[in-house]
Every structure is written in C-alpha cells, then in structure tokens.
Coordinates of C-alpha atoms and ligand atoms in Angstrom, one line a residue:
Chain A
M19 CA 90.2 109.9 105.7
A20 CA 88.7 106.7 104.2
K21 CA 89.7 103.4 105.6
G22 CA 90.8 100.5 103.5
R23 CA 92.0 97.0 103.6
V24 CA 94.1 95.2 101.0
E25 CA 94.6 91.5 100.5
F26 CA 97.6 90.1 98.6
K27 CA 97.3 86.8 96.8
E28 CA 100.9 86.2 97.8
D29 CA 101.6 83.1 95.7
I30 CA 101.2 84.9 92.4
C31 CA 103.3 87.9 93.3
K32 CA 106.4 88.3 91.1
G33 CA 108.2 90.6 93.5
C34 CA 108.4 93.5 91.1
E35 CA 108.1 96.1 93.9
L36 CA 105.9 98.5 91.8
C37 CA 103.1 98.5 94.5
T38 CA 105.6 99.7 97.1
T39 CA 106.4 102.8 95.1
V40 CA 102.8 104.2 94.9
C41 CA 101.4 103.7 98.4
P42 CA 100.7 107.2 99.8
V43 CA 101.0 105.9 103.4
D44 CA 104.0 103.7 102.7
I45 CA 102.8 100.5 104.3
I46 CA 103.8 98.0 101.6
F47 CA 107.1 96.2 101.9
M48 CA 108.9 93.3 100.2
D49 CA 109.1 90.4 102.7
K50 CA 112.7 89.4 102.5
T51 CA 112.2 86.7 105.1
R52 CA 109.9 84.6 102.8
I53 CA 110.0 83.2 99.3
N54 CA 106.7 82.3 97.5
K55 CA 106.1 79.4 95.3
K56 CA 107.2 81.3 92.2
G57 CA 110.5 82.0 93.9
Y58 CA 110.1 85.7 94.7
H59 CA 110.0 87.7 97.9
P60 CA 106.3 88.6 98.1
A61 CA 105.0 92.1 98.7
T62 CA 103.2 92.4 102.1
V63 CA 101.5 95.1 104.1
V64 CA 102.4 96.2 107.6
E65 CA 100.2 98.5 109.7
M66 CA 97.0 97.6 107.7
D67 CA 95.0 100.1 109.9
K68 CA 96.8 103.0 108.0
C69 CA 95.5 101.8 104.6
I70 CA 93.2 104.4 103.0
G71 CA 91.8 102.1 100.3
C72 CA 93.1 104.3 97.5
A73 CA 93.8 101.2 95.3
N74 CA 97.0 102.7 93.9
C75 CA 98.8 99.5 94.6
A76 CA 96.2 97.4 92.8
M77 CA 96.3 99.8 89.9
V78 CA 100.0 99.3 89.1
C79 CA 100.2 95.6 89.9
P80 CA 100.7 93.8 86.6
D81 CA 99.8 90.5 88.1
L82 CA 96.4 91.1 89.8
V83 CA 97.8 90.1 93.2
I84 CA 95.8 92.7 95.1
T85 CA 92.2 93.0 96.2
V86 CA 91.1 96.3 97.8
E87 CA 88.2 97.0 100.2
R88 CA 87.0 100.3 101.5
F89 CA 84.9 101.1 104.5
Chain B
M15 CA 82.9 97.4 103.6
A16 CA 82.9 97.2 99.9
V17 CA 85.3 95.6 97.5
I18 CA 86.5 98.4 95.2
F19 CA 89.1 96.5 93.3
E20 CA 89.3 92.8 92.4
R21 CA 90.5 90.6 89.5
T22 CA 88.4 91.3 86.4
K23 CA 86.3 88.6 84.8
G24 CA 87.7 89.9 81.5
L25 CA 90.9 87.9 82.1
T26 CA 91.1 84.1 82.7
E27 CA 92.6 82.7 85.9
V28 CA 95.8 81.8 84.0
E29 CA 99.0 83.3 85.5
T30 CA 100.9 85.3 82.9
H31 CA 104.4 84.4 81.7
Y32 CA 105.4 88.1 81.6
C33 CA 108.5 89.2 83.5
P34 CA 108.1 90.8 86.9
G35 CA 106.9 94.3 86.6
C36 CA 106.3 94.1 82.8
T37 CA 103.4 96.5 82.1
H38 CA 101.8 94.1 79.5
G39 CA 100.0 92.8 82.5
I40 CA 98.5 96.1 83.4
I41 CA 97.4 96.7 79.8
H42 CA 95.8 93.2 79.7
R43 CA 93.8 94.1 82.8
L44 CA 92.6 97.4 81.4
V45 CA 91.4 95.7 78.2
G46 CA 89.7 93.0 80.2
E47 CA 88.0 95.5 82.5
A48 CA 86.9 97.6 79.5
M49 CA 85.2 94.6 77.9
V50 CA 83.4 93.8 81.1
E51 CA 82.3 97.3 81.7
L52 CA 81.0 97.6 78.2
G53 CA 79.2 94.2 78.5
I54 CA 80.9 92.9 75.3
L55 CA 83.0 90.1 76.7
D56 CA 80.8 87.3 75.4
N57 CA 80.7 89.0 72.0
A58 CA 84.4 89.8 71.7
I59 CA 87.0 88.2 69.4
G60 CA 90.6 89.3 70.0
V61 CA 93.6 88.7 67.8
A62 CA 96.9 88.1 69.5
P63 CA 100.2 89.0 67.9
V64 CA 103.7 87.6 67.7
G65 CA 105.8 89.2 70.5
C66 CA 105.8 88.7 74.2
S67 CA 102.0 88.9 74.1
V68 CA 101.8 85.9 71.8
F69 CA 100.0 84.0 74.6
A70 CA 97.4 86.7 75.0
Y71 CA 94.8 84.2 73.8
E72 CA 95.4 82.3 77.1
Y73 CA 94.8 85.4 79.2
F74 CA 91.8 87.3 77.7
N75 CA 88.5 85.7 78.7
C76 CA 86.9 85.9 75.3
D77 CA 87.3 84.2 71.9
M78 CA 90.8 84.7 70.6
H79 CA 92.7 84.1 67.4
E80 CA 96.5 84.1 66.8
A81 CA 98.0 85.9 63.8
A82 CA 101.3 85.7 62.1
H83 CA 103.8 88.5 63.0
G84 CA 102.3 91.9 62.1
R85 CA 99.2 90.4 60.4
A86 CA 96.7 90.9 63.3
P87 CA 94.8 93.8 61.6
A88 CA 94.4 91.7 58.4
V89 CA 93.1 88.7 60.4
A90 CA 90.8 91.0 62.4
T91 CA 89.6 92.5 59.1
G92 CA 88.5 89.0 57.9
I93 CA 86.9 88.2 61.3
K94 CA 85.0 91.5 61.5
R95 CA 83.7 91.3 57.9
V96 CA 82.4 87.7 58.4
H97 CA 81.1 88.5 61.9
P98 CA 80.1 92.2 61.7
D99 CA 78.1 91.9 64.9
N100 CA 81.0 90.8 67.0
F101 CA 83.4 93.2 68.7
V102 CA 86.9 92.6 67.2
F103 CA 90.2 93.9 68.6
T104 CA 93.9 93.3 68.0
Y105 CA 96.6 93.5 70.7
Q106 CA 100.1 94.2 69.2
G107 CA 103.6 95.2 70.2
D108 CA 105.7 97.9 68.4
G109 CA 107.8 95.3 66.6
D110 CA 104.6 93.7 65.4
L111 CA 102.7 96.8 64.5
A112 CA 105.3 99.4 63.6
S113 CA 107.8 97.2 61.8
I114 CA 106.8 94.0 60.1
G115 CA 103.1 94.9 60.3
T116 CA 103.2 98.5 59.2
A117 CA 101.3 97.8 55.9
E118 CA 98.6 95.9 57.7
I119 CA 97.8 98.5 60.3
V120 CA 98.0 101.5 57.9
H121 CA 95.7 99.8 55.4
A122 CA 93.2 98.5 58.0
A123 CA 93.0 102.1 59.3
H124 CA 92.8 103.4 55.7
R125 CA 90.0 101.1 54.8
G126 CA 88.2 102.2 58.0
E127 CA 87.9 98.7 59.3
K128 CA 85.5 98.7 62.2
I129 CA 88.1 97.1 64.6
S130 CA 90.0 98.4 67.6
T131 CA 93.7 98.1 68.2
I132 CA 95.7 98.1 71.4
F133 CA 99.2 99.1 70.4
V134 CA 101.8 98.4 73.1
N135 CA 104.9 100.5 72.5
N136 CA 107.8 99.5 74.7
A137 CA 110.5 100.9 72.3
I138 CA 112.1 97.4 71.9
Y139 CA 111.6 93.9 70.6
G140 CA 111.0 92.1 73.9
M141 CA 110.3 88.5 73.0
T142 CA 113.4 88.0 70.9
G143 CA 115.8 89.5 73.4
G144 CA 115.9 93.2 73.1
Q145 CA 116.7 94.2 69.5
M146 CA 116.1 97.8 68.2
A147 CA 112.5 98.5 67.1
P148 CA 111.4 101.4 64.8
T149 CA 110.2 103.0 68.0
T150 CA 113.6 102.7 69.9
L151 CA 114.7 106.1 71.1
I152 CA 117.8 108.0 69.9
G153 CA 120.7 106.9 72.1
Q154 CA 118.8 103.9 73.4
K155 CA 121.1 100.9 73.7
T156 CA 119.7 97.6 72.4
T157 CA 121.4 94.4 71.3
T158 CA 121.4 95.6 67.7
S159 CA 122.3 99.2 68.7
P160 CA 124.9 98.5 71.3
Q161 CA 126.3 102.1 71.1
G162 CA 122.8 103.6 71.2
R163 CA 120.4 104.2 68.2
T164 CA 121.6 107.0 65.8
V165 CA 119.6 109.0 63.4
E166 CA 122.1 108.5 60.7
H167 CA 121.9 104.7 60.8
S168 CA 118.2 104.2 61.7
G169 CA 116.3 107.4 61.3
M170 CA 114.2 109.0 64.0
P171 CA 111.8 106.8 66.0
I172 CA 108.5 106.4 64.3
R173 CA 105.4 108.0 65.8
M174 CA 102.6 105.7 64.8
S175 CA 99.7 107.6 66.4
E176 CA 100.6 110.8 64.6
L177 CA 101.0 108.9 61.4
L178 CA 97.7 107.1 61.7
A179 CA 95.9 110.3 62.7
T180 CA 96.4 111.6 59.2
I181 CA 94.3 108.7 57.8
D182 CA 90.6 109.5 57.2
G183 CA 89.5 106.0 58.2
A184 CA 91.1 106.2 61.6
K185 CA 88.3 107.7 63.7
F186 CA 89.9 107.4 67.2
V187 CA 93.6 107.7 67.9
E188 CA 95.0 108.3 71.4
R189 CA 98.4 107.8 73.1
V190 CA 98.4 106.9 76.8
A191 CA 101.0 105.5 79.3
V192 CA 100.7 103.1 82.2
N193 CA 103.5 104.4 84.4
T194 CA 101.5 105.9 87.2
P195 CA 98.1 105.1 88.8
G196 CA 96.7 108.3 87.3
N197 CA 97.9 107.6 83.8
I198 CA 96.6 104.0 84.1
R199 CA 93.2 105.3 84.9
K200 CA 93.4 107.7 81.9
A201 CA 94.5 104.8 79.7
K202 CA 91.4 102.8 80.6
R203 CA 89.2 105.7 79.7
A204 CA 90.8 105.9 76.3
I205 CA 90.5 102.2 75.7
I206 CA 86.8 102.4 76.5
E207 CA 86.3 105.3 74.2
A208 CA 88.1 103.5 71.4
F209 CA 86.0 100.4 71.9
K210 CA 82.8 102.5 71.8
V211 CA 83.9 103.9 68.4
Q212 CA 83.7 100.4 67.0
L213 CA 80.5 99.5 68.9
E214 CA 78.8 102.6 67.4
G215 CA 79.9 101.5 63.9
K216 CA 82.0 104.6 63.4
G217 CA 85.2 102.9 62.2
F218 CA 88.8 102.2 63.2
G219 CA 90.2 103.0 66.6
I220 CA 93.7 102.7 68.1
V221 CA 95.1 103.3 71.6
E222 CA 98.9 103.5 71.7
V223 CA 100.0 102.5 75.2
L224 CA 103.6 103.4 76.3
S225 CA 104.8 100.3 78.2
T226 CA 107.9 99.0 79.9
C227 CA 110.3 96.2 79.3
P228 CA 112.3 96.0 82.5
T229 CA 114.1 92.8 81.3
N230 CA 115.5 94.1 78.0
W231 CA 115.9 97.7 79.2
G232 CA 118.1 96.2 81.9
M233 CA 116.3 98.0 84.8
T234 CA 114.2 97.2 87.8
A235 CA 110.5 97.7 87.3
P236 CA 110.3 101.0 89.3
E237 CA 113.3 102.3 87.3
S238 CA 111.5 101.4 84.1
M239 CA 108.5 103.4 85.1
K240 CA 110.8 106.4 85.6
W241 CA 112.6 105.8 82.4
L242 CA 109.3 105.7 80.5
A243 CA 108.3 109.1 82.1
D244 CA 111.7 110.7 81.5
N245 CA 112.5 109.4 78.0
M246 CA 109.4 108.1 76.2
I247 CA 106.8 110.6 77.1
P248 CA 108.8 113.7 75.9
Y249 CA 109.2 112.1 72.5
Y250 CA 105.8 110.3 72.4
P251 CA 103.5 113.0 73.8
L252 CA 100.3 111.7 75.5
G253 CA 96.9 112.8 74.4
N254 CA 94.2 112.4 71.8
F255 CA 95.0 112.8 68.2
R256 CA 91.6 112.1 66.7
R257 CA 88.0 111.6 67.7
P258 CA 85.0 110.8 65.5
E259 CA 83.6 114.3 65.5
E260 CA 87.0 115.7 64.3
A261 CA 87.5 112.9 61.9
E262 CA 84.3 113.7 59.8
Ligands
LIG326 C1 107.8 86.5 60.3 C2 108.5 86.6 61.6 N1 109.6 87.4 61.6 C3 110.3 87.6 62.8 C4 109.9 86.9 63.9 C5 110.7 87.1 65.2 N2 110.1 87.9 66.2 C6 109.3 87.4 67.1 S1 108.7 88.5 68.2 C7 109.5 89.8 67.4 C8 109.3 91.2 67.8 C9 108.5 91.4 69.0 O1 108.5 92.7 69.5 P1 107.2 93.6 69.8 O2 106.2 93.4 68.7 O3 107.7 95.0 70.1 O4 106.6 92.9 71.1 P2 107.2 92.7 72.6 O5 107.8 91.4 72.6 O6 108.2 93.8 72.8 O7 106.0 92.8 73.4 C10 110.2 89.3 66.3 C11 111.0 90.1 65.4 C12 108.8 86.1 63.8 N3 108.3 85.4 64.9 N4 108.1 86.0 62.7
LIG327 S1 95.1 100.7 98.9 FE1 96.4 102.6 98.9 S2 96.8 103.0 101.1 FE2 96.1 100.8 100.9 S3 98.0 99.6 100.7 FE3 97.2 100.1 98.6 S4 98.3 101.9 98.0 FE4 98.5 101.8 100.2
LIG328 S1 103.0 95.0 92.1 FE1 102.0 93.0 92.3 S2 103.6 91.5 91.6 FE2 104.6 93.5 91.9 S3 105.4 93.3 94.0 FE3 103.4 94.3 94.2 S4 102.0 92.7 94.5 FE4 103.8 91.7 93.8
LIG329 S1 110.8 90.7 77.7 FE1 110.1 92.7 78.1 S2 108.1 92.9 77.1 FE2 108.6 90.7 77.2 S3 107.6 90.0 79.1 FE3 109.7 90.5 79.6 S4 109.6 92.7 80.3 FE4 107.7 92.2 79.2

C-alpha cells in the first residue's frame, strides 16, 4: 500500500466536513476543540501514518485546503 | 516523496466567498487545473455571470470580464470574434444560463461560436436566496415553490444539455457531477475535452456540471452530495451527448 502525507492549511478551512466522508482509512476528523480564524472547527488528521496518499480528500475540498504527498 | 496534489496556479490566492461545502469551489479548481494543463492560462479570457459566481473574476488567474445576467455567451462572442486567438470561456449558473440567458446560450451554440461554457446546475437560484429555477426538480421545495415544484404550475425541469445537443453548432456537450472523487475526476476530463474543441477550432462546447447548494437546499454539505446523487442524477443523466466526430 502506498504511503502518503497530507497537509491542511487550517486557516482557510470552512469546516464543511466533505473531506471526512471520502477518506478510505477514516483518519480525518473535525477538531471540535479549536476554532480557526474564519470561525469554523477545522478538519484535521489523526494517525497520519495510515494515510495512503489517495488524494480523495483534496479532490472534494472546495477550498483547496489540502496538499497531498505520496512516497 | 512527491507532491501529488497542490493548489493550482489556475486560481488566484483569493479565498472564495462561497458557503462551506458549496461545490462551486470544486468546479473553479477543475477549470483552473484544466487551463494550466492545457497551457492556456496566459491566453485565456473568462466571462463571469450574475449569480453566486459573480466574483469568479477574482478567483480565476486569467483575464476576466463580467457580464449582465445571462449575457455571458453574448459577451464571450464579442471577445472571441475580436480576439480569435484567445481561449474564451463562460462560467454560468442555471438561473443565469437556463432562465434569463436561454436565448444567449442557444444562439451562441447555434452560431457555432468557438467558445466554451461551464454550466453549473444546482437546481436553484443560490445568490438571491433560493428561488425556483427552470432546473428545480419536481417536488423540490424552494422559497418560490414552498409546497414543492409541480408540473402543472411550472412544467418539467429543463434539460439544457439534451436541448443544446440538438443544435448543429454545439460540437461538444457533456453532463458531469462533482459529488464524489471519481465523478470529480471525470468532470475534469470532460472540461479538458470541451476546451480542446475550442482550441482545435471546431466550435462551441459546453460541460453541464451538477453542483450543490447546501445553504439554500437546507442541508449539510455531505447531505447535499447525497441529495445530488439520489435526486439530480436520475433526472439529469451523466454522460456525453455530443462530440465533434458525431456532430459532423
Ligand atoms: C437582470 C437581472 N435580473 C435578476 C437579477 C437577480 N438575480 C441575481 S442572481 C440570480 C439567479 C442566480 O442563480 P444561478 O444562475 O442559478 O446561480 P447560483 O447563484 O445558483 O450559482 C438572479 C435572478 C439580476 N441580478 N439581474
Ligand atoms: S490522502 Fe486519502 S488516505 Fe490520506 S487523508 Fe486524504 S483521503 Fe485519507
Ligand atoms: S473539505 Fe476542505 S473546507 Fe471542508 S472540512 Fe475538509 S478541509 Fe475543510
Ligand atoms: S448560496 Fe448556494 S450556490 Fe451560493 S455560495 Fe452558497 S451554497 Fe453555493
């Protein structure tokens, strides 16, 4: 299985939750403990080592929050 | 380690005003990526509509022009005829294209204008607060169809791709959706193909993109993606309706 790493530009996340619905390994969560400068709970990744770099999350993000690397 | 996805240079750095989860943002990205991949960004002139995407001229990283409501194909016609070597596209909603601007899109296609149109169908007037559009589905509740649209009062929802595919001048017509990663990838392929039809001088091309409006549909963004799949796609089938070889 390919390995990946994602980076979320948290300040521009609008908290829409779309990315959380398409991750095949289910590692994206809305961080309810924080609020970004737009006033939303930002999406965040836990257990980054499980990321397979499929870019599904980036594909559905309407706000170009996510950068994906694969290795 | 290789970056396989990053922000496209086809869009400016400006943060959009779109509501959370609105798929206008995805469609903008696909258009931006398509222009970069085809190497036409510096040569492109876009025409923005009236509707939620009225500020598209702030977001696309190419020359842009604003048009009055529904008139983008007429403005694009003028631009393309004066600058035939530039790539010219319109970006329009369903209120813009399928209601007030129906004459403009039909006749631009009919004349075979060498322009490309991105038609964002979200089955509602988003910008003005959720009124019924010609594309609103039967039974769909909007502020002007509070009990749900009926055939008797408003007719059946208009299928613009099918209509335009009957016109000789329309050389590329395809309907796509941006509700899943797979459909988003397919939507990008269609946009690239439509743009090539113009670049090869073959004539008019349009991609209808089924899109969401979480705010005026009154749903969360994930619910909107499901509503699109369950309600829009059955009535607005995805697929290609016309390609240059068939259009001859
Ligand atoms: C001549 C004119 N008539 C009516 C309006 C009001 N108006 C603004 S946007 C709009 C409809 C927009 O809906 P759509 O094209 O579907 O785009 P969306 O906002 O859903 O992306 C209307 C009727 C206007 N601005 N100008
Ligand atoms: S790249 Fe794929 S696996 Fe990694 S976080 Fe995004 S959706 Fe999940
Ligand atoms: S899809 Fe984008 S904007 Fe929406 S929650 Fe995920 S990162 Fe944030
Ligand atoms: S009103 Fe609807 S179409 Fe307009 S930005 Fe909001 S969600 Fe998108």
